Structure formats: C-alpha cells, structure tokens
PDB file of C-alpha atoms and ligand atoms in Angstrom:
ATOM      1  CA  MET A   1      23.280  16.299   8.398  1.00  0.00           C
ATOM      2  CA  LYS A   2      23.377  12.826   9.178  1.00  0.00           C
ATOM      3  CA  ILE A   3      20.729  11.018   7.239  1.00  0.00           C
ATOM      4  CA  LEU A   4      19.674   6.825   7.677  1.00  0.00           C
ATOM      5  CA  VAL A   5      17.880   4.484   5.287  1.00  0.00           C
ATOM      6  CA  ALA A   6      16.214   1.829   7.559  1.00  0.00           C
ATOM      7  CA  THR A   7      14.528  -0.354   5.462  1.00  0.00           C
ATOM      8  CA  ASP A   8      13.796  -3.900   6.605  1.00  0.00           C
ATOM      9  CA  LYS A   9      12.836  -4.293   3.502  1.00  0.00           C
ATOM     10  CA  PRO A  10      15.542  -3.445   1.580  1.00  0.00           C
ATOM     11  CA  PHE A  11      15.478  -1.075  -1.825  1.00  0.00           C
ATOM     12  CA  ALA A  12      17.068  -2.418  -4.769  1.00  0.00           C
ATOM     13  CA  LYS A  13      20.880  -2.099  -5.035  1.00  0.00           C
ATOM     14  CA  LYS A  14      19.955   0.239  -7.164  1.00  0.00           C
ATOM     15  CA  ALA A  15      18.287   2.746  -5.453  1.00  0.00           C
ATOM     16  CA  VAL A  16      20.623   2.823  -2.244  1.00  0.00           C
ATOM     17  CA  ASP A  17      23.214   4.126  -4.906  1.00  0.00           C
ATOM     18  CA  GLY A  18      20.895   6.630  -6.015  1.00  0.00           C
ATOM     19  CA  ILE A  19      19.819   7.815  -2.512  1.00  0.00           C
ATOM     20  CA  ARG A  20      23.594   7.573  -2.062  1.00  0.00           C
ATOM     21  CA  GLU A  21      24.743   9.518  -4.325  1.00  0.00           C
ATOM     22  CA  ILE A  22      22.183  12.725  -3.820  1.00  0.00           C
ATOM     23  CA  VAL A  23      22.683  12.573   0.311  1.00  0.00           C
ATOM     24  CA  GLU A  24      27.151  12.441  -0.666  1.00  0.00           C
ATOM     25  CA  GLY A  25      26.037  14.945  -3.588  1.00  0.00           C
ATOM     26  CA  ALA A  26      24.430  17.458  -1.274  1.00  0.00           C
ATOM     27  CA  GLY A  27      27.596  16.935   1.519  1.00  0.00           C
ATOM     28  CA  HIS A  28      25.049  15.067   3.721  1.00  0.00           C
ATOM     29  CA  GLU A  29      26.649  11.913   5.105  1.00  0.00           C
ATOM     30  CA  PHE A  30      24.796   8.020   4.374  1.00  0.00           C
ATOM     31  CA  ALA A  31      24.010   5.442   6.509  1.00  0.00           C
ATOM     32  CA  LEU A  32      22.664   2.800   6.044  1.00  0.00           C
ATOM     33  CA  LEU A  33      20.559  -0.061   8.054  1.00  0.00           C
ATOM     34  CA  GLU A  34      18.757  -3.559   6.259  1.00  0.00           C
ATOM     35  CA  LYS A  35      17.061  -6.438   8.064  1.00  0.00           C
ATOM     36  CA  TYR A  36      16.912  -4.975  11.193  1.00  0.00           C
ATOM     37  CA  GLY A  37      14.019  -7.254  12.484  1.00  0.00           C
ATOM     38  CA  ASP A  38      13.681  -6.005  15.410  1.00  0.00           C
ATOM     39  CA  GLY A  39      12.230  -2.064  15.754  1.00  0.00           C
ATOM     40  CA  ALA A  40      14.804  -1.635  18.507  1.00  0.00           C
ATOM     41  CA  VAL A  41      18.370  -1.692  16.248  1.00  0.00           C
ATOM     42  CA  LEU A  42      16.373   0.796  14.365  1.00  0.00           C
ATOM     43  CA  ALA A  43      15.493   3.092  17.663  1.00  0.00           C
ATOM     44  CA  GLU A  44      19.762   2.308  18.390  1.00  0.00           C
ATOM     45  CA  ALA A  45      20.437   3.502  14.448  1.00  0.00           C
ATOM     46  CA  ALA A  46      18.001   6.511  14.707  1.00  0.00           C
ATOM     47  CA  ALA A  47      20.202   8.103  17.642  1.00  0.00           C
ATOM     48  CA  ASP A  48      22.229  10.250  16.079  1.00  0.00           C
ATOM     49  CA  ALA A  49      20.118  10.634  12.738  1.00  0.00           C
ATOM     50  CA  ASP A  50      18.856  13.948  11.527  1.00  0.00           C
ATOM     51  CA  ALA A  51      16.857  12.281   8.833  1.00  0.00           C
ATOM     52  CA  LEU A  52      15.378   9.018   8.302  1.00  0.00           C
ATOM     53  CA  ILE A  53      13.975   7.400   5.206  1.00  0.00           C
ATOM     54  CA  VAL A  54      12.000   4.106   5.592  1.00  0.00           C
ATOM     55  CA  ARG A  55       9.173   2.159   3.809  1.00  0.00           C
ATOM     56  CA  SER A  56       6.842   0.419   5.847  1.00  0.00           C
ATOM     57  CA  ASP A  57       8.804   0.436   8.775  1.00  0.00           C
ATOM     58  CA  LYS A  58       7.700   1.038  12.217  1.00  0.00           C
ATOM     59  CA  VAL A  59       8.516   4.907  13.820  1.00  0.00           C
ATOM     60  CA  SER A  60       7.719   3.973  16.947  1.00  0.00           C
ATOM     61  CA  ALA A  61       6.647   6.824  19.450  1.00  0.00           C
ATOM     62  CA  ASP A  62       9.860   4.933  21.266  1.00  0.00           C
ATOM     63  CA  VAL A  63      12.181   4.743  17.688  1.00  0.00           C
ATOM     64  CA  LEU A  64      11.144   9.157  17.713  1.00  0.00           C
ATOM     65  CA  ASN A  65      12.788   9.368  21.236  1.00  0.00           C
ATOM     66  CA  ALA A  66      15.657   7.992  21.265  1.00  0.00           C
ATOM     67  CA  ALA A  67      16.087  10.283  17.871  1.00  0.00           C
ATOM     68  CA  GLY A  68      17.042  12.821  19.310  1.00  0.00           C
ATOM     69  CA  ARG A  69      18.124  15.087  16.636  1.00  0.00           C
ATOM     70  CA  LEU A  70      15.647  13.441  14.096  1.00  0.00           C
ATOM     71  CA  LYS A  71      14.315  16.807  12.377  1.00  0.00           C
ATOM     72  CA  ILE A  72      12.681  14.674   9.245  1.00  0.00           C
ATOM     73  CA  VAL A  73      10.856  11.150   8.440  1.00  0.00           C
ATOM     74  CA  VAL A  74      10.466  10.306   4.909  1.00  0.00           C
ATOM     75  CA  ARG A  75       8.342   7.149   4.157  1.00  0.00           C
ATOM     76  CA  ALA A  76       9.349   6.288   0.638  1.00  0.00           C
ATOM     77  CA  GLY A  77       6.182   4.772  -0.204  1.00  0.00           C
ATOM     78  CA  ALA A  78       1.751   6.190  -0.107  1.00  0.00           C
ATOM     79  CA  GLY A  79       0.755   5.467   2.416  1.00  0.00           C
ATOM     80  CA  PHE A  80       1.898   6.553   6.811  1.00  0.00           C
ATOM     81  CA  ASP A  81      -0.039   4.757   8.855  1.00  0.00           C
ATOM     82  CA  ASN A  82       3.345   2.912  10.224  1.00  0.00           C
ATOM     83  CA  ILE A  83       4.575   6.555  11.505  1.00  0.00           C
ATOM     84  CA  ASP A  84       3.393   7.347  14.710  1.00  0.00           C
ATOM     85  CA  LEU A  85       2.303  11.274  13.501  1.00  0.00           C
ATOM     86  CA  GLN A  86       1.391  11.842  16.433  1.00  0.00           C
ATOM     87  CA  ALA A  87       4.589  11.660  18.629  1.00  0.00           C
ATOM     88  CA  ALA A  88       5.900  13.334  15.539  1.00  0.00           C
ATOM     89  CA  SER A  89       4.992  16.790  16.120  1.00  0.00           C
ATOM     90  CA  ALA A  90       4.879  16.531  19.247  1.00  0.00           C
ATOM     91  CA  LYS A  91       7.930  16.510  18.925  1.00  0.00           C
ATOM     92  CA  GLY A  92       8.449  18.794  15.967  1.00  0.00           C
ATOM     93  CA  VAL A  93      10.157  16.380  13.237  1.00  0.00           C
ATOM     94  CA  VAL A  94       8.333  16.812   9.898  1.00  0.00           C
ATOM     95  CA  VAL A  95       7.305  13.293   8.375  1.00  0.00           C
ATOM     96  CA  MET A  96       6.363  13.424   4.622  1.00  0.00           C
ATOM     97  CA  ASN A  97       5.580  10.822   2.654  1.00  0.00           C
ATOM     98  CA  THR A  98       6.481  10.385  -1.561  1.00  0.00           C
ATOM     99  CA  PRO A  99       3.114  10.004  -3.372  1.00  0.00           C
ATOM    100  CA  GLY A 100       2.315   8.777  -6.955  1.00  0.00           C
ATOM    101  CA  GLN A 101       6.034   7.323  -6.892  1.00  0.00           C
ATOM    102  CA  ASN A 102       5.670   3.438  -6.604  1.00  0.00           C
ATOM    103  CA  SER A 103       1.707   3.820  -7.347  1.00  0.00           C
ATOM    104  CA  ASN A 104       2.387   2.046 -10.543  1.00  0.00           C
ATOM    105  CA  ALA A 105       4.186  -1.135  -9.028  1.00  0.00           C
ATOM    106  CA  VAL A 106       0.993  -2.156  -6.911  1.00  0.00           C
ATOM    107  CA  ALA A 107      -1.389  -1.516  -9.705  1.00  0.00           C
ATOM    108  CA  GLU A 108       0.444  -3.650 -11.845  1.00  0.00           C
ATOM    109  CA  LEU A 109       0.045  -6.228  -9.143  1.00  0.00           C
ATOM    110  CA  ALA A 110      -3.587  -5.907  -8.643  1.00  0.00           C
ATOM    111  CA  ILE A 111      -3.965  -6.480 -12.467  1.00  0.00           C
ATOM    112  CA  ALA A 112      -2.329  -9.339 -12.254  1.00  0.00           C
ATOM    113  CA  MET A 113      -4.089 -10.765  -8.905  1.00  0.00           C
ATOM    114  CA  MET A 114      -7.738 -10.567 -10.656  1.00  0.00           C
ATOM    115  CA  ILE A 115      -5.804 -12.293 -13.583  1.00  0.00           C
ATOM    116  CA  PHE A 116      -4.221 -15.097 -11.385  1.00  0.00           C
ATOM    117  CA  MET A 117      -7.689 -15.866  -9.526  1.00  0.00           C
ATOM    118  CA  ALA A 118      -9.880 -15.757 -12.949  1.00  0.00           C
ATOM    119  CA  ARG A 119      -7.392 -18.137 -13.752  1.00  0.00           C
ATOM    120  CA  THR A 120      -7.558 -20.461 -10.979  1.00  0.00           C
ATOM    121  CA  GLN A 121      -4.214 -19.393  -8.871  1.00  0.00           C
ATOM    122  CA  PHE A 122      -2.620 -21.154 -12.177  1.00  0.00           C
ATOM    123  CA  THR A 123      -3.551 -24.311 -11.743  1.00  0.00           C
ATOM    124  CA  PRO A 124      -5.484 -26.581 -14.834  1.00  0.00           C
ATOM    125  CA  SER A 125      -9.242 -26.010 -13.414  1.00  0.00           C
ATOM    126  CA  THR A 126     -10.648 -24.090 -16.366  1.00  0.00           C
ATOM    127  CA  GLY A 127     -11.878 -20.492 -15.246  1.00  0.00           C
ATOM    128  CA  THR A 128     -12.351 -16.751 -16.528  1.00  0.00           C
ATOM    129  CA  GLU A 129     -11.733 -13.766 -18.224  1.00  0.00           C
ATOM    130  CA  ILE A 130     -11.484 -10.571 -17.098  1.00  0.00           C
ATOM    131  CA  ALA A 131     -12.308  -8.806 -20.191  1.00  0.00           C
ATOM    132  CA  GLY A 132     -16.199  -7.698 -20.273  1.00  0.00           C
ATOM    133  CA  LYS A 133     -16.145  -8.103 -16.277  1.00  0.00           C
ATOM    134  CA  THR A 134     -16.925  -4.775 -14.507  1.00  0.00           C
ATOM    135  CA  VAL A 135     -13.915  -3.925 -11.586  1.00  0.00           C
ATOM    136  CA  GLY A 136     -15.070  -1.485  -8.865  1.00  0.00           C
ATOM    137  CA  ILE A 137     -12.134   0.699  -7.416  1.00  0.00           C
ATOM    138  CA  GLN A 138     -12.581   1.598  -4.041  1.00  0.00           C
ATOM    139  CA  ALA A 139     -10.415   5.117  -3.695  1.00  0.00           C
ATOM    140  CA  PHE A 140      -9.377   6.957  -7.121  1.00  0.00           C
ATOM    141  CA  GLY A 141      -5.986   7.957  -5.791  1.00  0.00           C
ATOM    142  CA  ASN A 142      -2.258   7.544  -7.312  1.00  0.00           C
ATOM    143  CA  VAL A 143      -2.764   3.626  -7.283  1.00  0.00           C
ATOM    144  CA  GLY A 144      -6.740   3.258  -8.221  1.00  0.00           C
ATOM    145  CA  ARG A 145      -6.728   5.828 -11.024  1.00  0.00           C
ATOM    146  CA  LEU A 146      -3.606   2.834 -12.557  1.00  0.00           C
ATOM    147  CA  VAL A 147      -5.674   0.367 -11.322  1.00  0.00           C
ATOM    148  CA  GLY A 148      -8.769   1.608 -13.413  1.00  0.00           C
ATOM    149  CA  ALA A 149      -6.593   2.604 -17.008  1.00  0.00           C
ATOM    150  CA  LYS A 150      -4.775  -0.856 -17.338  1.00  0.00           C
ATOM    151  CA  ALA A 151      -8.304  -2.417 -16.381  1.00  0.00           C
ATOM    152  CA  ALA A 152      -9.736  -0.195 -19.216  1.00  0.00           C
ATOM    153  CA  ALA A 153      -6.844  -1.372 -21.651  1.00  0.00           C
ATOM    154  CA  LEU A 154      -8.119  -5.219 -20.615  1.00  0.00           C
ATOM    155  CA  GLY A 155     -11.460  -4.827 -21.443  1.00  0.00           C
ATOM    156  CA  MET A 156     -13.024  -4.069 -17.960  1.00  0.00           C
ATOM    157  CA  LYS A 157     -15.803  -1.883 -16.767  1.00  0.00           C
ATOM    158  CA  VAL A 158     -14.107   0.507 -14.810  1.00  0.00           C
ATOM    159  CA  SER A 159     -16.485   1.716 -11.725  1.00  0.00           C
ATOM    160  CA  ALA A 160     -15.057   4.173  -9.195  1.00  0.00           C
ATOM    161  CA  VAL A 161     -16.108   5.886  -5.455  1.00  0.00           C
ATOM    162  CA  ASP A 162     -13.932   7.545  -3.994  1.00  0.00           C
ATOM    163  CA  PRO A 163     -15.326  10.184  -0.795  1.00  0.00           C
ATOM    164  CA  PHE A 164     -12.834  13.074  -1.561  1.00  0.00           C
ATOM    165  CA  LEU A 165     -13.231  13.402  -5.372  1.00  0.00           C
ATOM    166  CA  SER A 166     -16.537  14.583  -7.474  1.00  0.00           C
ATOM    167  CA  GLU A 167     -18.411  12.379  -9.940  1.00  0.00           C
ATOM    168  CA  GLU A 168     -16.824  14.896 -12.324  1.00  0.00           C
ATOM    169  CA  GLN A 169     -13.267  14.289 -11.527  1.00  0.00           C
ATOM    170  CA  ILE A 170     -14.241  10.258 -11.084  1.00  0.00           C
ATOM    171  CA  ALA A 171     -15.747  10.683 -14.818  1.00  0.00           C
ATOM    172  CA  ALA A 172     -12.578  13.216 -15.675  1.00  0.00           C
ATOM    173  CA  GLY A 173      -9.955  10.019 -14.740  1.00  0.00           C
ATOM    174  CA  GLY A 174     -11.595   7.750 -16.939  1.00  0.00           C
ATOM    175  CA  ALA A 175     -14.108   5.444 -14.481  1.00  0.00           C
ATOM    176  CA  GLU A 176     -17.900   5.882 -13.891  1.00  0.00           C
ATOM    177  CA  PRO A 177     -18.655   6.995 -10.963  1.00  0.00           C
ATOM    178  CA  ALA A 178     -20.721   4.756  -8.056  1.00  0.00           C
ATOM    179  CA  VAL A 179     -22.932   6.699  -6.077  1.00  0.00           C
ATOM    180  CA  SER A 180     -21.673   4.802  -2.749  1.00  0.00           C
ATOM    181  CA  VAL A 181     -19.172   2.126  -1.184  1.00  0.00           C
ATOM    182  CA  GLU A 182     -22.421  -0.032  -1.398  1.00  0.00           C
ATOM    183  CA  ALA A 183     -23.694   0.162  -4.191  1.00  0.00           C
ATOM    184  CA  LEU A 184     -19.413  -0.129  -6.234  1.00  0.00           C
ATOM    185  CA  TYR A 185     -19.304  -3.664  -3.665  1.00  0.00           C
ATOM    186  CA  ALA A 186     -23.282  -4.599  -5.188  1.00  0.00           C
ATOM    187  CA  ASN A 187     -22.235  -4.227  -8.786  1.00  0.00           C
ATOM    188  CA  SER A 188     -18.672  -5.717  -9.505  1.00  0.00           C
ATOM    189  CA  ASP A 189     -17.425  -8.699 -10.572  1.00  0.00           C
ATOM    190  CA  TYR A 190     -13.550  -6.923  -8.711  1.00  0.00           C
ATOM    191  CA  VAL A 191     -13.434  -5.200  -6.396  1.00  0.00           C
ATOM    192  CA  SER A 192     -10.152  -3.433  -6.576  1.00  0.00           C
ATOM    193  CA  VAL A 193      -9.522  -2.099  -2.633  1.00  0.00           C
ATOM    194  CA  HIS A 194      -6.884   1.518  -2.255  1.00  0.00           C
ATOM    195  CA  ILE A 195      -7.359   3.270   0.343  1.00  0.00           C
ATOM    196  CA  PRO A 196      -5.770   3.654   3.280  1.00  0.00           C
ATOM    197  CA  ALA A 197      -6.005   2.661   7.343  1.00  0.00           C
ATOM    198  CA  THR A 198      -7.013   5.158   9.348  1.00  0.00           C
ATOM    199  CA  PRO A 199      -8.842   4.979  12.284  1.00  0.00           C
ATOM    200  CA  GLN A 200     -11.989   5.690  10.139  1.00  0.00           C
ATOM    201  CA  THR A 201     -11.407   2.857   7.250  1.00  0.00           C
ATOM    202  CA  ILE A 202     -10.000   0.511   9.734  1.00  0.00           C
ATOM    203  CA  GLY A 203     -12.133  -2.495   9.628  1.00  0.00           C
ATOM    204  CA  SER A 204     -14.611  -1.025   6.801  1.00  0.00           C
ATOM    205  CA  ILE A 205     -14.947  -4.126   4.609  1.00  0.00           C
ATOM    206  CA  GLY A 206     -16.801  -6.573   6.300  1.00  0.00           C
ATOM    207  CA  TYR A 207     -19.391  -9.688   6.195  1.00  0.00           C
ATOM    208  CA  LYS A 208     -22.185  -7.182   4.810  1.00  0.00           C
ATOM    209  CA  LEU A 209     -20.240  -5.712   1.825  1.00  0.00           C
ATOM    210  CA  ILE A 210     -18.494  -8.376   0.778  1.00  0.00           C
ATOM    211  CA  THR A 211     -21.803 -10.839   0.749  1.00  0.00           C
ATOM    212  CA  SER A 212     -23.222  -7.679  -1.324  1.00  0.00           C
ATOM    213  CA  MET A 213     -20.866  -8.550  -4.697  1.00  0.00           C
ATOM    214  CA  PRO A 214     -22.353 -10.452  -7.307  1.00  0.00           C
ATOM    215  CA  LYS A 215     -22.200 -14.537  -7.980  1.00  0.00           C
ATOM    216  CA  GLY A 216     -18.804 -15.040  -8.037  1.00  0.00           C
ATOM    217  CA  ALA A 217     -16.490 -11.891  -7.143  1.00  0.00           C
ATOM    218  CA  THR A 218     -13.122 -11.542  -6.119  1.00  0.00           C
ATOM    219  CA  LEU A 219     -12.171  -9.221  -3.482  1.00  0.00           C
ATOM    220  CA  VAL A 220      -8.497  -7.480  -4.469  1.00  0.00           C
ATOM    221  CA  ASN A 221      -6.730  -6.322  -1.761  1.00  0.00           C
ATOM    222  CA  THR A 222      -3.274  -4.174  -1.943  1.00  0.00           C
ATOM    223  CA  ALA A 223      -3.938  -1.856   0.011  1.00  0.00           C
ATOM    224  CA  ARG A 224      -3.396  -2.780   4.086  1.00  0.00           C
ATOM    225  CA  LYS A 225      -4.742  -5.777   5.738  1.00  0.00           C
ATOM    226  CA  GLU A 226      -5.517  -3.480   8.266  1.00  0.00           C
ATOM    227  CA  VAL A 227      -9.219  -2.371   6.655  1.00  0.00           C
ATOM    228  CA  ILE A 228     -10.332  -6.010   6.767  1.00  0.00           C
ATOM    229  CA  ASP A 229     -12.942  -7.149   8.798  1.00  0.00           C
ATOM    230  CA  GLU A 230     -11.422 -10.320   8.803  1.00  0.00           C
ATOM    231  CA  ALA A 231     -13.854 -12.089  10.933  1.00  0.00           C
ATOM    232  CA  GLY A 232     -16.327 -11.159   8.991  1.00  0.00           C
ATOM    233  CA  LEU A 233     -14.818 -12.015   5.118  1.00  0.00           C
ATOM    234  CA  GLU A 234     -14.057 -15.364   6.964  1.00  0.00           C
ATOM    235  CA  LYS A 235     -18.042 -16.254   7.512  1.00  0.00           C
ATOM    236  CA  ALA A 236     -18.817 -14.544   3.841  1.00  0.00           C
ATOM    237  CA  LEU A 237     -16.195 -17.016   1.951  1.00  0.00           C
ATOM    238  CA  GLU A 238     -18.120 -19.827   4.325  1.00  0.00           C
ATOM    239  CA  ASP A 239     -21.234 -18.544   3.309  1.00  0.00           C
ATOM    240  CA  ARG A 240     -20.444 -17.199   0.036  1.00  0.00           C
ATOM    241  CA  PRO A 241     -18.979 -20.397  -1.616  1.00  0.00           C
ATOM    242  CA  ASP A 242     -18.541 -18.531  -5.398  1.00  0.00           C
ATOM    243  CA  LEU A 243     -16.363 -15.260  -3.679  1.00  0.00           C
ATOM    244  CA  LYS A 244     -12.837 -15.013  -3.533  1.00  0.00           C
ATOM    245  CA  TYR A 245      -9.994 -12.588  -1.535  1.00  0.00           C
ATOM    246  CA  ILE A 246      -6.844 -11.769  -2.698  1.00  0.00           C
ATOM    247  CA  THR A 247      -4.395  -9.926  -0.914  1.00  0.00           C
ATOM    248  CA  ASP A 248      -0.960  -8.185  -0.901  1.00  0.00           C
ATOM    249  CA  VAL A 249      -0.719  -9.071   2.678  1.00  0.00           C
ATOM    250  CA  ALA A 250      -1.801 -12.318   5.041  1.00  0.00           C
ATOM    251  CA  PRO A 251      -4.227 -11.623   6.906  1.00  0.00           C
ATOM    252  CA  ASP A 252      -3.777 -12.901  10.468  1.00  0.00           C
ATOM    253  CA  ASN A 253      -6.149 -15.373   9.719  1.00  0.00           C
ATOM    254  CA  TYR A 254      -4.665 -17.100   6.904  1.00  0.00           C
ATOM    255  CA  GLY A 255      -4.186 -20.092   8.030  1.00  0.00           C
ATOM    256  CA  THR A 256      -7.540 -20.869   8.703  1.00  0.00           C
ATOM    257  CA  LEU A 257      -8.544 -19.501   5.639  1.00  0.00           C
ATOM    258  CA  LYS A 258      -7.044 -21.590   3.690  1.00  0.00           C
ATOM    259  CA  GLU A 259      -7.259 -24.107   5.286  1.00  0.00           C
ATOM    260  CA  LYS A 260     -10.647 -23.879   5.187  1.00  0.00           C
ATOM    261  CA  PHE A 261     -10.898 -22.396   1.563  1.00  0.00           C
ATOM    262  CA  GLY A 262      -8.195 -23.687  -0.511  1.00  0.00           C
ATOM    263  CA  LEU A 263      -7.690 -21.664  -3.962  1.00  0.00           C
ATOM    264  CA  ARG A 264     -10.425 -19.057  -3.846  1.00  0.00           C
ATOM    265  CA  VAL A 265      -7.857 -17.435  -1.353  1.00  0.00           C
ATOM    266  CA  PHE A 266      -4.513 -15.917  -1.717  1.00  0.00           C
ATOM    267  CA  ALA A 267      -2.515 -14.292   0.039  1.00  0.00           C
ATOM    268  CA  THR A 268       1.491 -13.370  -0.913  1.00  0.00           C
ATOM    269  CA  PRO A 269       4.365 -13.934   1.936  1.00  0.00           C
ATOM    270  CA  LYS A 270       5.250 -10.560   1.958  1.00  0.00           C
ATOM    271  CA  LYS A 271       4.146  -7.050   1.235  1.00  0.00           C
ATOM    272  CA  MET A 272       5.288  -6.986  -2.750  1.00  0.00           C
ATOM    273  CA  GLY A 273       2.894  -3.944  -4.259  1.00  0.00           C
ATOM    274  CA  ALA A 274       5.444  -1.586  -4.818  1.00  0.00           C
ATOM    275  CA  GLN A 275       8.805  -4.266  -4.615  1.00  0.00           C
ATOM    276  CA  THR A 276       9.808  -3.450  -7.880  1.00  0.00           C
ATOM    277  CA  ALA A 277      13.337  -2.005  -9.278  1.00  0.00           C
ATOM    278  CA  GLU A 278      11.605   0.480 -10.554  1.00  0.00           C
ATOM    279  CA  ALA A 279       9.210   2.204  -7.941  1.00  0.00           C
ATOM    280  CA  ASN A 280      11.975   1.125  -5.209  1.00  0.00           C
ATOM    281  CA  ILE A 281      14.187   3.340  -7.087  1.00  0.00           C
ATOM    282  CA  ASN A 282      10.826   6.040  -7.991  1.00  0.00           C
ATOM    283  CA  ALA A 283      10.372   6.713  -4.133  1.00  0.00           C
ATOM    284  CA  GLY A 284      13.885   5.945  -2.844  1.00  0.00           C
ATOM    285  CA  LEU A 285      15.192   8.352  -4.782  1.00  0.00           C
ATOM    286  CA  ALA A 286      12.103  11.167  -4.582  1.00  0.00           C
ATOM    287  CA  ALA A 287      12.277  10.167  -0.256  1.00  0.00           C
ATOM    288  CA  ALA A 288      16.273  11.788  -0.573  1.00  0.00           C
ATOM    289  CA  ARG A 289      15.668  14.867  -2.351  1.00  0.00           C
ATOM    290  CA  GLN A 290      12.664  15.456  -0.422  1.00  0.00           C
ATOM    291  CA  ILE A 291      15.362  15.709   2.281  1.00  0.00           C
ATOM    292  CA  VAL A 292      17.962  16.681   0.420  1.00  0.00           C
ATOM    293  CA  ASN A 293      15.311  20.101  -0.884  1.00  0.00           C
ATOM    294  CA  TYR A 294      13.938  20.252   3.020  1.00  0.00           C
ATOM    295  CA  PHE A 295      17.467  21.157   4.417  1.00  0.00           C
ATOM    296  CA  ALA A 296      18.380  23.224   1.551  1.00  0.00           C
ATOM    297  CA  THR A 297      15.725  25.762   1.367  1.00  0.00           C
ATOM    298  CA  GLY A 298      12.887  24.204   4.069  1.00  0.00           C
ATOM    299  CA  ASP A 299      10.338  22.686   1.484  1.00  0.00           C
ATOM    300  CA  THR A 300       7.478  20.992   3.912  1.00  0.00           C
ATOM    301  CA  ARG A 301       5.663  20.204   0.082  1.00  0.00           C
ATOM    302  CA  PHE A 302       5.394  16.169   0.605  1.00  0.00           C
ATOM    303  CA  GLN A 303       4.142  16.961   4.705  1.00  0.00           C
ATOM    304  CA  VAL A 304       1.941  14.894   5.670  1.00  0.00           C
ATOM    305  CA  ASN A 305       1.458  15.681   9.345  1.00  0.00           C
ATOM    306  CA  LYS A 306       1.043  19.872   9.193  1.00  0.00           C
TER     307      LYS A 306
HETATM  308  C1  3PG B   1       3.289   2.095  -0.361  1.00  0.00           C
HETATM  309  O1  3PG B   1       3.165   2.653   1.413  1.00  0.00           O
HETATM  310  O2  3PG B   1       3.924   3.113  -0.368  1.00  0.00           O
HETATM  311  C2  3PG B   1       3.385   0.252  -0.300  1.00  0.00           C
HETATM  312  O3  3PG B   1       2.001  -0.388   0.397  1.00  0.00           O
HETATM  313  C3  3PG B   1       4.576  -0.141  -0.313  1.00  0.00           C
HETATM  314  O4  3PG B   1       5.140  -0.358   0.703  1.00  0.00           O
HETATM  315  P1  3PG B   1       6.812  -0.620   1.387  1.00  0.00           P
HETATM  316  O5  3PG B   1       7.655   0.413   0.745  1.00  0.00           O
HETATM  317  O6  3PG B   1       6.614  -1.428   2.472  1.00  0.00           O
HETATM  318  O7  3PG B   1       6.945  -2.214   0.201  1.00  0.00           O
END
C-alpha cells in the first residue's frame, strides 16, 4: 500500500523519519508531500495513494474524488473539520484522528498566551499575574483538562464546562463545574476555548458572551477561528476597552483589530499550537501506526466517520 504524508505545514524531521520507519517496516510504500500550497497539487499527489496522513490540510471532495485508491485518511491531530467527512463516507474512505497526541503542546501554548497577555505582550508596561485569577475552560477534553491542571499548578482557580461531561466528571478532572457556558464567561478572568468547529459551534462566541466577562478579562482561543463571531468580537472590544483577545490563528479582521486595539489583541502568524517536535512525533507516529494496524487487522478504533 502507498501511504502519503501530505503536510503543507511540515512535521519535524524526526517525526517524518519515524513515520517512514513504521510504514516501510510494515512493508508499505512511503511518500512525502510538504509545503505544496495548492489543493490541486495535493489532489494530484493523492491520485495513487492508498492512505493519507495530514494535519490541517484540506481534504476536500475534490481531493477525495481524485484519490481513486484511497482507503483511509488519518488526521494527525485532534480537529478533523478540515476533512469532508460526508464525501469520505460516500466513497467508503475511513477517517481517523489521533486524539490526545498533540494536546500537551496546545495546552502549553494556551498557558503561555495567558501570561503573554497578562504581561502586556512582553512590553515594559506594568502587567498582572495569573495566580489567583480564574480561568474558565470551555470544553474539558484532552487539551482543556491539561490547561486546567497546568493553570491550577500556577495558582489559578479553574472552572470548566463541557456539554458531554457531567458535573462529577468535570470535578474529577480537577475543575469546578460551571452551570452553563454563560456562567463560565461571566465568572472567568480568562476563558480558554477548546471546542471543535462544528455547525453548532461556528460563530457561537460573540458579543454577548464576550462582554459578559469580568473587568480586564482575556479570551484565549487555541481552538479554531471559526468558533468566534468576528464582528461580535470587534464590537465587544470596542465597547469594553478593558477586554483582550489572543488567538492561535488570525481572525479575518485581524488587520482592523490590530489597528483599533493594539496590544489588546494578538494572533499567531500561523497556527502553532501543535507545532512542537514532541507533538509532531506523537501525532505523526500514532497516525502511521493506526494506518498500519488498519491494513493489518481492520482496527477502526479512532474512526470519526462511523
Ligand atoms: C489539532 O486539531 O490537532 C490542532 O489544531 C493542530 O493542528 P495542526 O496539526 O495543523 O498544527
């Protein structure tokens, strides 16, 4: 079987070497496509691939249609909103993710972002400390739980909300359960967003929630830019000069936000939450193993389009 690693944002070399070793060790063919830019290039490269390993790369219906031999796509990471699941299912292509494998890197970035904003983006102005402040974690999954543990270790109060977890499960994870998303925002000096981008969540964080945050609060988004209602965010920052926003991937209106709000906003130039050697190795190798196992035994444990 031909297994193509297609990453516009490449993995660390050590991760690529490890993937190659697993693929070739199991008797498969390894192929690599990096920094390809255009989706048409990916479609062409995928034409004779039996399996694909991707990151945030767009696996559209066009790519899937061009990949006539494709049997499985593994998103080396958590969020699979970049893959057209309906088109994949229609073609009988199995789609998996590698949950948890890059979570620590994203959680570390969320903590770093809180400190970066508390310390006025490392400018000489007087900042604040995060110890003693409350962080509200919106979605208490693999990343959210790690953010909670790290924040608690830094002396923060941690609360969380998650539509898929009971209050007992949230408490067992070390956070105070918030009664609702609204209550979480209203009572948190920092809100750290960890919801996936789905039809239900896209645009769900807007003016009302953001302006309900306490004085001087900061919204931290290491999830997806799509979950923020950008017009609502802009108006919230306008009406509440005490609020701040930091995000791992620029909103479409970032130029305007930066111009209007200066050091109260910050966006990473490229999504970098999972961009550590460790996360690349963990997620990349897990993806390779999942594909090899799928071909060897039909193991579909991490399938997301069942
Ligand atoms: C994820 O969903 O796993 C993260 O957002 C990481 O995405 P990346 O692999 O494109 O860095």
